[in-house]
Amino acid sequence: MDFRDSREANTDMATDAIEALTTSTTPPSSDTSGAKRTLTARNDSKEVRAQLYPVEVDHSRDALLTEFGKDTLKDRYLLPGETFQDLFVRVASAYADDAGHAQRLYSYI
């Protein structure tokens, strides 16, 4: 049934979902002892380990980027104080298995 045709809405499902969320939530822990929690490494594929490999950087490649491309990278992807080529090194290192692989990926980018 199309909602626009009948002007009726079946809100039971939405209400049930909201009620299920409110009843299944657990209250926040009331641990006021001041004990500090420590983060443990998960050592799985979902863990992000920033490891920059030594890559030979060519800053003259910035000239190959269009103004629109530069604006997009600045607006969305660059970290504070990072250059365009630093971004590409970071991406290549994130996907690389070793330094040689990082260099090849950087060259492709």
PDB file of N, CA and C in Angstrom:
ATOM      1  N   MET A   1       0.854  -1.176   0.000  1.00  0.00           N
ATOM      2  CA  MET A   1       0.000   0.000   0.000  1.00  0.00           C
ATOM      3  C   MET A   1       0.893   1.230   0.000  1.00  0.00           C
ATOM      4  N   ASP A   2       0.552   2.166  -0.813  1.00  0.00           N
ATOM      5  CA  ASP A   2       1.320   3.388  -0.905  1.00  0.00           C
ATOM      6  C   ASP A   2       0.728   4.414   0.049  1.00  0.00           C
ATOM      7  N   PHE A   3       1.550   5.040   0.837  1.00  0.00           N
ATOM      8  CA  PHE A   3       1.108   6.016   1.820  1.00  0.00           C
ATOM      9  C   PHE A   3       0.392   7.185   1.149  1.00  0.00           C
ATOM     10  N   ARG A   4       0.870   7.592   0.003  1.00  0.00           N
ATOM     11  CA  ARG A   4       0.277   8.748  -0.669  1.00  0.00           C
ATOM     12  C   ARG A   4      -1.135   8.464  -1.151  1.00  0.00           C
ATOM     13  N   ASP A   5      -1.458   7.209  -1.430  1.00  0.00           N
ATOM     14  CA  ASP A   5      -2.786   6.883  -1.938  1.00  0.00           C
ATOM     15  C   ASP A   5      -3.835   6.877  -0.835  1.00  0.00           C
ATOM     16  N   SER A   6      -3.512   6.364   0.321  1.00  0.00           N
ATOM     17  CA  SER A   6      -4.528   6.170   1.351  1.00  0.00           C
ATOM     18  C   SER A   6      -4.531   7.252   2.421  1.00  0.00           C
ATOM     19  N   ARG A   7      -3.479   8.054   2.494  1.00  0.00           N
ATOM     20  CA  ARG A   7      -3.347   9.094   3.512  1.00  0.00           C
ATOM     21  C   ARG A   7      -3.305   8.503   4.923  1.00  0.00           C
ATOM     22  N   GLU A   8      -2.980   7.236   5.010  1.00  0.00           N
ATOM     23  CA  GLU A   8      -2.852   6.583   6.308  1.00  0.00           C
ATOM     24  C   GLU A   8      -1.399   6.207   6.516  1.00  0.00           C
ATOM     25  N   ALA A   9      -1.021   6.179   7.757  1.00  0.00           N
ATOM     26  CA  ALA A   9       0.341   5.765   8.075  1.00  0.00           C
ATOM     27  C   ALA A   9       0.276   4.695   9.145  1.00  0.00           C
ATOM     28  N   ASN A  10       1.068   3.682   8.970  1.00  0.00           N
ATOM     29  CA  ASN A  10       1.142   2.623   9.962  1.00  0.00           C
ATOM     30  C   ASN A  10       2.336   2.926  10.854  1.00  0.00           C
ATOM     31  N   THR A  11       2.063   3.504  12.017  1.00  0.00           N
ATOM     32  CA  THR A  11       3.142   3.906  12.908  1.00  0.00           C
ATOM     33  C   THR A  11       3.428   2.862  13.970  1.00  0.00           C
ATOM     34  N   ASP A  12       2.731   1.728  13.934  1.00  0.00           N
ATOM     35  CA  ASP A  12       2.972   0.700  14.941  1.00  0.00           C
ATOM     36  C   ASP A  12       4.409   0.203  14.895  1.00  0.00           C
ATOM     37  N   MET A  13       4.933   0.016  13.705  1.00  0.00           N
ATOM     38  CA  MET A  13       6.282  -0.503  13.578  1.00  0.00           C
ATOM     39  C   MET A  13       7.299   0.489  14.137  1.00  0.00           C
ATOM     40  N   ALA A  14       7.132   1.769  13.838  1.00  0.00           N
ATOM     41  CA  ALA A  14       8.048   2.781  14.346  1.00  0.00           C
ATOM     42  C   ALA A  14       7.955   2.876  15.859  1.00  0.00           C
ATOM     43  N   THR A  15       6.749   2.810  16.393  1.00  0.00           N
ATOM     44  CA  THR A  15       6.559   2.876  17.838  1.00  0.00           C
ATOM     45  C   THR A  15       7.186   1.669  18.514  1.00  0.00           C
ATOM     46  N   ASP A  16       7.008   0.482  17.911  1.00  0.00           N
ATOM     47  CA  ASP A  16       7.610  -0.722  18.474  1.00  0.00           C
ATOM     48  C   ASP A  16       9.128  -0.616  18.502  1.00  0.00           C
ATOM     49  N   ALA A  17       9.696  -0.061  17.443  1.00  0.00           N
ATOM     50  CA  ALA A  17      11.147   0.073  17.383  1.00  0.00           C
ATOM     51  C   ALA A  17      11.646   1.041  18.444  1.00  0.00           C
ATOM     52  N   ILE A  18      10.924   2.138  18.640  1.00  0.00           N
ATOM     53  CA  ILE A  18      11.323   3.112  19.653  1.00  0.00           C
ATOM     54  C   ILE A  18      11.201   2.507  21.045  1.00  0.00           C
ATOM     55  N   GLU A  19      10.121   1.783  21.289  1.00  0.00           N
ATOM     56  CA  GLU A  19       9.954   1.147  22.593  1.00  0.00           C
ATOM     57  C   GLU A  19      11.032   0.106  22.836  1.00  0.00           C
ATOM     58  N   ALA A  20      11.400  -0.637  21.810  1.00  0.00           N
ATOM     59  CA  ALA A  20      12.443  -1.643  21.967  1.00  0.00           C
ATOM     60  C   ALA A  20      13.774  -0.987  22.300  1.00  0.00           C
ATOM     61  N   LEU A  21      14.042   0.156  21.697  1.00  0.00           N
ATOM     62  CA  LEU A  21      15.287   0.854  21.986  1.00  0.00           C
ATOM     63  C   LEU A  21      15.312   1.385  23.410  1.00  0.00           C
ATOM     64  N   THR A  22      14.199   1.934  23.859  1.00  0.00           N
ATOM     65  CA  THR A  22      14.187   2.515  25.195  1.00  0.00           C
ATOM     66  C   THR A  22      14.220   1.451  26.281  1.00  0.00           C
ATOM     67  N   THR A  23      13.657   0.284  26.025  1.00  0.00           N
ATOM     68  CA  THR A  23      13.665  -0.751  27.054  1.00  0.00           C
ATOM     69  C   THR A  23      14.946  -1.562  27.048  1.00  0.00           C
ATOM     70  N   SER A  24      15.667  -1.581  25.925  1.00  0.00           N
ATOM     71  CA  SER A  24      16.861  -2.414  25.863  1.00  0.00           C
ATOM     72  C   SER A  24      18.131  -1.666  26.237  1.00  0.00           C
ATOM     73  N   THR A  25      18.053  -0.369  26.415  1.00  0.00           N
ATOM     74  CA  THR A  25      19.252   0.370  26.770  1.00  0.00           C
ATOM     75  C   THR A  25      19.577   0.145  28.232  1.00  0.00           C
ATOM     76  N   THR A  26      20.857   0.079  28.499  1.00  0.00           N
ATOM     77  CA  THR A  26      21.292  -0.113  29.877  1.00  0.00           C
ATOM     78  C   THR A  26      21.711   1.228  30.438  1.00  0.00           C
ATOM     79  N   PRO A  27      21.462   1.450  31.701  1.00  0.00           N
ATOM     80  CA  PRO A  27      21.845   2.730  32.287  1.00  0.00           C
ATOM     81  C   PRO A  27      23.366   2.847  32.344  1.00  0.00           C
ATOM     82  N   PRO A  28      23.884   4.063  32.302  1.00  0.00           N
ATOM     83  CA  PRO A  28      25.328   4.232  32.373  1.00  0.00           C
ATOM     84  C   PRO A  28      25.862   3.717  33.698  1.00  0.00           C
ATOM     85  N   SER A  29      27.093   3.249  33.652  1.00  0.00           N
ATOM     86  CA  SER A  29      27.674   2.679  34.858  1.00  0.00           C
ATOM     87  C   SER A  29      27.860   3.772  35.894  1.00  0.00           C
ATOM     88  N   SER A  30      27.625   3.425  37.111  1.00  0.00           N
ATOM     89  CA  SER A  30      27.705   4.400  38.195  1.00  0.00           C
ATOM     90  C   SER A  30      28.998   4.222  38.966  1.00  0.00           C
ATOM     91  N   ASP A  31      30.084   3.895  38.252  1.00  0.00           N
ATOM     92  CA  ASP A  31      31.379   3.710  38.882  1.00  0.00           C
ATOM     93  C   ASP A  31      31.960   5.079  39.185  1.00  0.00           C
ATOM     94  N   THR A  32      31.899   5.479  40.440  1.00  0.00           N
ATOM     95  CA  THR A  32      32.407   6.785  40.837  1.00  0.00           C
ATOM     96  C   THR A  32      33.696   6.648  41.621  1.00  0.00           C
ATOM     97  N   SER A  33      34.334   5.509  41.538  1.00  0.00           N
ATOM     98  CA  SER A  33      35.558   5.290  42.300  1.00  0.00           C
ATOM     99  C   SER A  33      36.737   6.047  41.708  1.00  0.00           C
ATOM    100  N   GLY A  34      36.580   6.589  40.526  1.00  0.00           N
ATOM    101  CA  GLY A  34      37.643   7.356  39.905  1.00  0.00           C
ATOM    102  C   GLY A  34      38.695   6.481  39.243  1.00  0.00           C
ATOM    103  N   ALA A  35      38.436   5.206  39.111  1.00  0.00           N
ATOM    104  CA  ALA A  35      39.399   4.312  38.472  1.00  0.00           C
ATOM    105  C   ALA A  35      39.523   4.672  37.000  1.00  0.00           C
ATOM    106  N   LYS A  36      40.735   4.711  36.519  1.00  0.00           N
ATOM    107  CA  LYS A  36      40.962   5.059  35.121  1.00  0.00           C
ATOM    108  C   LYS A  36      40.897   3.808  34.268  1.00  0.00           C
ATOM    109  N   ARG A  37      40.220   3.944  33.140  1.00  0.00           N
ATOM    110  CA  ARG A  37      40.135   2.831  32.210  1.00  0.00           C
ATOM    111  C   ARG A  37      41.308   2.907  31.249  1.00  0.00           C
ATOM    112  N   THR A  38      41.802   1.762  30.852  1.00  0.00           N
ATOM    113  CA  THR A  38      42.879   1.725  29.879  1.00  0.00           C
ATOM    114  C   THR A  38      42.367   1.094  28.599  1.00  0.00           C
ATOM    115  N   LEU A  39      42.886   1.577  27.506  1.00  0.00           N
ATOM    116  CA  LEU A  39      42.520   1.023  26.212  1.00  0.00           C
ATOM    117  C   LEU A  39      43.475  -0.110  25.876  1.00  0.00           C
ATOM    118  N   THR A  40      42.920  -1.184  25.398  1.00  0.00           N
ATOM    119  CA  THR A  40      43.752  -2.309  25.004  1.00  0.00           C
ATOM    120  C   THR A  40      43.695  -2.468  23.494  1.00  0.00           C
ATOM    121  N   ALA A  41      44.793  -2.877  22.928  1.00  0.00           N
ATOM    122  CA  ALA A  41      44.850  -3.090  21.484  1.00  0.00           C
ATOM    123  C   ALA A  41      44.060  -4.332  21.121  1.00  0.00           C
ATOM    124  N   ARG A  42      43.304  -4.238  20.042  1.00  0.00           N
ATOM    125  CA  ARG A  42      42.475  -5.365  19.630  1.00  0.00           C
ATOM    126  C   ARG A  42      43.237  -6.326  18.736  1.00  0.00           C
ATOM    127  N   ASN A  43      44.225  -5.821  18.031  1.00  0.00           N
ATOM    128  CA  ASN A  43      45.020  -6.639  17.110  1.00  0.00           C
ATOM    129  C   ASN A  43      44.158  -7.399  16.108  1.00  0.00           C
ATOM    130  N   ASP A  44      43.189  -6.728  15.541  1.00  0.00           N
ATOM    131  CA  ASP A  44      42.382  -7.350  14.499  1.00  0.00           C
ATOM    132  C   ASP A  44      42.366  -6.432  13.277  1.00  0.00           C
ATOM    133  N   SER A  45      41.634  -6.819  12.283  1.00  0.00           N
ATOM    134  CA  SER A  45      41.638  -6.066  11.033  1.00  0.00           C
ATOM    135  C   SER A  45      40.914  -4.729  11.137  1.00  0.00           C
ATOM    136  N   LYS A  46      40.181  -4.501  12.217  1.00  0.00           N
ATOM    137  CA  LYS A  46      39.457  -3.240  12.365  1.00  0.00           C
ATOM    138  C   LYS A  46      40.266  -2.194  13.112  1.00  0.00           C
ATOM    139  N   GLU A  47      41.424  -2.566  13.614  1.00  0.00           N
ATOM    140  CA  GLU A  47      42.256  -1.633  14.351  1.00  0.00           C
ATOM    141  C   GLU A  47      43.080  -0.804  13.371  1.00  0.00           C
ATOM    142  N   VAL A  48      43.137   0.494  13.601  1.00  0.00           N
ATOM    143  CA  VAL A  48      43.911   1.377  12.739  1.00  0.00           C
ATOM    144  C   VAL A  48      45.244   1.660  13.418  1.00  0.00           C
ATOM    145  N   ARG A  49      46.313   1.307  12.738  1.00  0.00           N
ATOM    146  CA  ARG A  49      47.652   1.576  13.254  1.00  0.00           C
ATOM    147  C   ARG A  49      48.341   2.506  12.271  1.00  0.00           C
ATOM    148  N   ALA A  50      48.535   3.733  12.689  1.00  0.00           N
ATOM    149  CA  ALA A  50      49.196   4.701  11.812  1.00  0.00           C
ATOM    150  C   ALA A  50      50.679   4.375  11.763  1.00  0.00           C
ATOM    151  N   GLN A  51      51.158   4.002  10.603  1.00  0.00           N
ATOM    152  CA  GLN A  51      52.557   3.660  10.418  1.00  0.00           C
ATOM    153  C   GLN A  51      52.971   4.197   9.064  1.00  0.00           C
ATOM    154  N   LEU A  52      53.718   5.284   9.087  1.00  0.00           N
ATOM    155  CA  LEU A  52      54.160   5.878   7.836  1.00  0.00           C
ATOM    156  C   LEU A  52      55.464   5.223   7.408  1.00  0.00           C
ATOM    157  N   TYR A  53      55.472   4.712   6.205  1.00  0.00           N
ATOM    158  CA  TYR A  53      56.686   4.127   5.651  1.00  0.00           C
ATOM    159  C   TYR A  53      57.512   5.236   5.014  1.00  0.00           C
ATOM    160  N   PRO A  54      58.830   5.071   4.974  1.00  0.00           N
ATOM    161  CA  PRO A  54      59.657   6.090   4.307  1.00  0.00           C
ATOM    162  C   PRO A  54      59.423   6.046   2.799  1.00  0.00           C
ATOM    163  N   VAL A  55      58.851   7.107   2.293  1.00  0.00           N
ATOM    164  CA  VAL A  55      58.503   7.191   0.873  1.00  0.00           C
ATOM    165  C   VAL A  55      59.195   8.413   0.288  1.00  0.00           C
ATOM    166  N   GLU A  56      59.768   8.262  -0.889  1.00  0.00           N
ATOM    167  CA  GLU A  56      60.390   9.385  -1.579  1.00  0.00           C
ATOM    168  C   GLU A  56      59.283  10.260  -2.159  1.00  0.00           C
ATOM    169  N   VAL A  57      59.183  11.487  -1.642  1.00  0.00           N
ATOM    170  CA  VAL A  57      58.076  12.380  -1.979  1.00  0.00           C
ATOM    171  C   VAL A  57      58.503  13.355  -3.075  1.00  0.00           C
ATOM    172  N   ASP A  58      57.625  13.569  -4.026  1.00  0.00           N
ATOM    173  CA  ASP A  58      57.861  14.506  -5.124  1.00  0.00           C
ATOM    174  C   ASP A  58      56.838  15.637  -5.009  1.00  0.00           C
ATOM    175  N   HIS A  59      57.259  16.758  -4.400  1.00  0.00           N
ATOM    176  CA  HIS A  59      56.333  17.875  -4.184  1.00  0.00           C
ATOM    177  C   HIS A  59      55.976  18.604  -5.477  1.00  0.00           C
ATOM    178  N   SER A  60      56.712  18.369  -6.552  1.00  0.00           N
ATOM    179  CA  SER A  60      56.376  19.016  -7.821  1.00  0.00           C
ATOM    180  C   SER A  60      55.077  18.456  -8.403  1.00  0.00           C
ATOM    181  N   ARG A  61      54.624  17.326  -7.885  1.00  0.00           N
ATOM    182  CA  ARG A  61      53.381  16.731  -8.384  1.00  0.00           C
ATOM    183  C   ARG A  61      52.149  17.528  -7.951  1.00  0.00           C
ATOM    184  N   ASP A  62      52.321  18.463  -7.007  1.00  0.00           N
ATOM    185  CA  ASP A  62      51.198  19.327  -6.621  1.00  0.00           C
ATOM    186  C   ASP A  62      50.692  20.125  -7.820  1.00  0.00           C
ATOM    187  N   ALA A  63      51.587  20.430  -8.764  1.00  0.00           N
ATOM    188  CA  ALA A  63      51.211  21.209  -9.946  1.00  0.00           C
ATOM    189  C   ALA A  63      50.249  20.439 -10.848  1.00  0.00           C
ATOM    190  N   LEU A  64      50.180  19.130 -10.692  1.00  0.00           N
ATOM    191  CA  LEU A  64      49.280  18.320 -11.516  1.00  0.00           C
ATOM    192  C   LEU A  64      47.835  18.364 -11.016  1.00  0.00           C
ATOM    193  N   LEU A  65      47.630  18.864  -9.810  1.00  0.00           N
ATOM    194  CA  LEU A  65      46.279  18.934  -9.245  1.00  0.00           C
ATOM    195  C   LEU A  65      45.561  20.175  -9.758  1.00  0.00           C
ATOM    196  N   THR A  66      44.278  20.043 -10.043  1.00  0.00           N
ATOM    197  CA  THR A  66      43.477  21.203 -10.437  1.00  0.00           C
ATOM    198  C   THR A  66      43.125  22.014  -9.196  1.00  0.00           C
ATOM    199  N   GLU A  67      42.673  23.232  -9.394  1.00  0.00           N
ATOM    200  CA  GLU A  67      42.264  24.066  -8.259  1.00  0.00           C
ATOM    201  C   GLU A  67      41.086  23.430  -7.519  1.00  0.00           C
ATOM    202  N   PHE A  68      40.161  22.862  -8.281  1.00  0.00           N
ATOM    203  CA  PHE A  68      39.025  22.184  -7.653  1.00  0.00           C
ATOM    204  C   PHE A  68      39.505  20.999  -6.819  1.00  0.00           C
ATOM    205  N   GLY A  69      40.452  20.245  -7.352  1.00  0.00           N
ATOM    206  CA  GLY A  69      41.003  19.112  -6.616  1.00  0.00           C
ATOM    207  C   GLY A  69      41.694  19.554  -5.340  1.00  0.00           C
ATOM    208  N   LYS A  70      42.468  20.623  -5.425  1.00  0.00           N
ATOM    209  CA  LYS A  70      43.154  21.149  -4.240  1.00  0.00           C
ATOM    210  C   LYS A  70      42.148  21.622  -3.196  1.00  0.00           C
ATOM    211  N   ASP A  71      41.119  22.346  -3.641  1.00  0.00           N
ATOM    212  CA  ASP A  71      40.100  22.829  -2.708  1.00  0.00           C
ATOM    213  C   ASP A  71      39.379  21.670  -2.027  1.00  0.00           C
ATOM    214  N   THR A  72      39.085  20.620  -2.784  1.00  0.00           N
ATOM    215  CA  THR A  72      38.405  19.452  -2.220  1.00  0.00           C
ATOM    216  C   THR A  72      39.291  18.753  -1.201  1.00  0.00           C
ATOM    217  N   LEU A  73      40.559  18.571  -1.531  1.00  0.00           N
ATOM    218  CA  LEU A  73      41.479  17.924  -0.594  1.00  0.00           C
ATOM    219  C   LEU A  73      41.628  18.748   0.679  1.00  0.00           C
ATOM    220  N   LYS A  74      41.739  20.075   0.534  1.00  0.00           N
ATOM    221  CA  LYS A  74      41.864  20.945   1.708  1.00  0.00           C
ATOM    222  C   LYS A  74      40.616  20.870   2.577  1.00  0.00           C
ATOM    223  N   ASP A  75      39.460  20.879   1.921  1.00  0.00           N
ATOM    224  CA  ASP A  75      38.188  20.921   2.641  1.00  0.00           C
ATOM    225  C   ASP A  75      37.854  19.604   3.325  1.00  0.00           C
ATOM    226  N   ARG A  76      38.223  18.481   2.735  1.00  0.00           N
ATOM    227  CA  ARG A  76      37.720  17.195   3.208  1.00  0.00           C
ATOM    228  C   ARG A  76      38.756  16.240   3.771  1.00  0.00           C
ATOM    229  N   TYR A  77      39.981  16.259   3.280  1.00  0.00           N
ATOM    230  CA  TYR A  77      40.897  15.159   3.566  1.00  0.00           C
ATOM    231  C   TYR A  77      42.182  15.535   4.283  1.00  0.00           C
ATOM    232  N   LEU A  78      42.681  16.743   4.103  1.00  0.00           N
ATOM    233  CA  LEU A  78      43.960  17.112   4.698  1.00  0.00           C
ATOM    234  C   LEU A  78      43.845  17.286   6.204  1.00  0.00           C
ATOM    235  N   LEU A  79      44.822  16.771   6.918  1.00  0.00           N
ATOM    236  CA  LEU A  79      44.917  17.001   8.352  1.00  0.00           C
ATOM    237  C   LEU A  79      45.594  18.347   8.562  1.00  0.00           C
ATOM    238  N   PRO A  80      45.427  18.966   9.731  1.00  0.00           N
ATOM    239  CA  PRO A  80      46.065  20.265   9.973  1.00  0.00           C
ATOM    240  C   PRO A  80      47.583  20.182   9.788  1.00  0.00           C
ATOM    241  N   GLY A  81      48.127  21.099   9.004  1.00  0.00           N
ATOM    242  CA  GLY A  81      49.558  21.149   8.756  1.00  0.00           C
ATOM    243  C   GLY A  81      50.064  20.151   7.735  1.00  0.00           C
ATOM    244  N   GLU A  82      49.184  19.438   7.076  1.00  0.00           N
ATOM    245  CA  GLU A  82      49.569  18.411   6.117  1.00  0.00           C
ATOM    246  C   GLU A  82      49.543  18.978   4.700  1.00  0.00           C
ATOM    247  N   THR A  83      50.517  18.597   3.886  1.00  0.00           N
ATOM    248  CA  THR A  83      50.535  19.000   2.479  1.00  0.00           C
ATOM    249  C   THR A  83      49.820  17.935   1.654  1.00  0.00           C
ATOM    250  N   PHE A  84      49.627  18.246   0.383  1.00  0.00           N
ATOM    251  CA  PHE A  84      48.948  17.292  -0.496  1.00  0.00           C
ATOM    252  C   PHE A  84      49.738  15.990  -0.592  1.00  0.00           C
ATOM    253  N   GLN A  85      51.041  16.111  -0.749  1.00  0.00           N
ATOM    254  CA  GLN A  85      51.867  14.913  -0.886  1.00  0.00           C
ATOM    255  C   GLN A  85      51.937  14.136   0.427  1.00  0.00           C
ATOM    256  N   ASP A  86      51.872  14.830   1.560  1.00  0.00           N
ATOM    257  CA  ASP A  86      51.813  14.133   2.852  1.00  0.00           C
ATOM    258  C   ASP A  86      50.549  13.285   2.943  1.00  0.00           C
ATOM    259  N   LEU A  87      49.460  13.814   2.427  1.00  0.00           N
ATOM    260  CA  LEU A  87      48.208  13.061   2.395  1.00  0.00           C
ATOM    261  C   LEU A  87      48.368  11.794   1.572  1.00  0.00           C
ATOM    262  N   PHE A  88      48.992  11.919   0.412  1.00  0.00           N
ATOM    263  CA  PHE A  88      49.163  10.756  -0.455  1.00  0.00           C
ATOM    264  C   PHE A  88      50.096   9.725   0.180  1.00  0.00           C
ATOM    265  N   VAL A  89      51.114  10.193   0.908  1.00  0.00           N
ATOM    266  CA  VAL A  89      51.997   9.271   1.636  1.00  0.00           C
ATOM    267  C   VAL A  89      51.215   8.556   2.725  1.00  0.00           C
ATOM    268  N   ARG A  90      50.360   9.291   3.418  1.00  0.00           N
ATOM    269  CA  ARG A  90      49.551   8.684   4.485  1.00  0.00           C
ATOM    270  C   ARG A  90      48.633   7.607   3.921  1.00  0.00           C
ATOM    271  N   VAL A  91      47.995   7.883   2.802  1.00  0.00           N
ATOM    272  CA  VAL A  91      47.089   6.911   2.185  1.00  0.00           C
ATOM    273  C   VAL A  91      47.868   5.703   1.677  1.00  0.00           C
ATOM    274  N   ALA A  92      48.992   5.945   1.011  1.00  0.00           N
ATOM    275  CA  ALA A  92      49.801   4.836   0.499  1.00  0.00           C
ATOM    276  C   ALA A  92      50.303   3.968   1.644  1.00  0.00           C
ATOM    277  N   SER A  93      50.716   4.579   2.739  1.00  0.00           N
ATOM    278  CA  SER A  93      51.208   3.818   3.888  1.00  0.00           C
ATOM    279  C   SER A  93      50.099   3.020   4.549  1.00  0.00           C
ATOM    280  N   ALA A  94      48.901   3.560   4.537  1.00  0.00           N
ATOM    281  CA  ALA A  94      47.780   2.867   5.179  1.00  0.00           C
ATOM    282  C   ALA A  94      47.447   1.567   4.462  1.00  0.00           C
ATOM    283  N   TYR A  95      47.611   1.536   3.159  1.00  0.00           N
ATOM    284  CA  TYR A  95      47.250   0.352   2.383  1.00  0.00           C
ATOM    285  C   TYR A  95      48.441  -0.555   2.071  1.00  0.00           C
ATOM    286  N   ALA A  96      49.647  -0.115   2.404  1.00  0.00           N
ATOM    287  CA  ALA A  96      50.844  -0.862   2.025  1.00  0.00           C
ATOM    288  C   ALA A  96      51.186  -1.948   3.035  1.00  0.00           C
ATOM    289  N   ASP A  97      51.864  -2.978   2.530  1.00  0.00           N
ATOM    290  CA  ASP A  97      52.351  -4.059   3.383  1.00  0.00           C
ATOM    291  C   ASP A  97      53.766  -3.791   3.876  1.00  0.00           C
ATOM    292  N   ASP A  98      54.537  -3.059   3.099  1.00  0.00           N
ATOM    293  CA  ASP A  98      55.909  -2.732   3.484  1.00  0.00           C
ATOM    294  C   ASP A  98      56.313  -1.432   2.781  1.00  0.00           C
ATOM    295  N   ALA A  99      57.569  -1.002   2.989  1.00  0.00           N
ATOM    296  CA  ALA A  99      58.023   0.278   2.443  1.00  0.00           C
ATOM    297  C   ALA A  99      58.020   0.284   0.916  1.00  0.00           C
ATOM    298  N   GLY A 100      58.442  -0.803   0.301  1.00  0.00           N
ATOM    299  CA  GLY A 100      58.449  -0.865  -1.161  1.00  0.00           C
ATOM    300  C   GLY A 100      57.054  -0.778  -1.738  1.00  0.00           C
ATOM    301  N   HIS A 101      56.134  -1.453  -1.087  1.00  0.00           N
ATOM    302  CA  HIS A 101      54.734  -1.412  -1.524  1.00  0.00           C
ATOM    303  C   HIS A 101      54.178   0.000  -1.362  1.00  0.00           C
ATOM    304  N   ALA A 102      54.531   0.669  -0.263  1.00  0.00           N
ATOM    305  CA  ALA A 102      54.076   2.044  -0.037  1.00  0.00           C
ATOM    306  C   ALA A 102      54.604   2.970  -1.129  1.00  0.00           C
ATOM    307  N   GLN A 103      55.867   2.775  -1.531  1.00  0.00           N
ATOM    308  CA  GLN A 103      56.443   3.610  -2.587  1.00  0.00           C
ATOM    309  C   GLN A 103      55.719   3.394  -3.908  1.00  0.00           C
ATOM    310  N   ARG A 104      55.408   2.157  -4.237  1.00  0.00           N
ATOM    311  CA  ARG A 104      54.689   1.875  -5.489  1.00  0.00           C
ATOM    312  C   ARG A 104      53.288   2.480  -5.459  1.00  0.00           C
ATOM    313  N   LEU A 105      52.588   2.347  -4.330  1.00  0.00           N
ATOM    314  CA  LEU A 105      51.244   2.931  -4.225  1.00  0.00           C
ATOM    315  C   LEU A 105      51.302   4.449  -4.348  1.00  0.00           C
ATOM    316  N   TYR A 106      52.291   5.064  -3.697  1.00  0.00           N
ATOM    317  CA  TYR A 106      52.444   6.515  -3.797  1.00  0.00           C
ATOM    318  C   TYR A 106      52.675   6.927  -5.253  1.00  0.00           C
ATOM    319  N   SER A 107      53.471   6.161  -5.969  1.00  0.00           N
ATOM    320  CA  SER A 107      53.744   6.474  -7.378  1.00  0.00           C
ATOM    321  C   SER A 107      52.479   6.374  -8.220  1.00  0.00           C
ATOM    322  N   TYR A 108      51.606   5.419  -7.890  1.00  0.00           N
ATOM    323  CA  TYR A 108      50.355   5.268  -8.638  1.00  0.00           C
ATOM    324  C   TYR A 108      49.395   6.423  -8.360  1.00  0.00           C
ATOM    325  N   ILE A 109      49.420   6.917  -7.143  1.00  0.00           N
ATOM    326  CA  ILE A 109      48.517   8.008  -6.776  1.00  0.00           C
ATOM    327  C   ILE A 109      48.944   9.263  -7.504  1.00  0.00           C
TER     328      ILE A 109
END
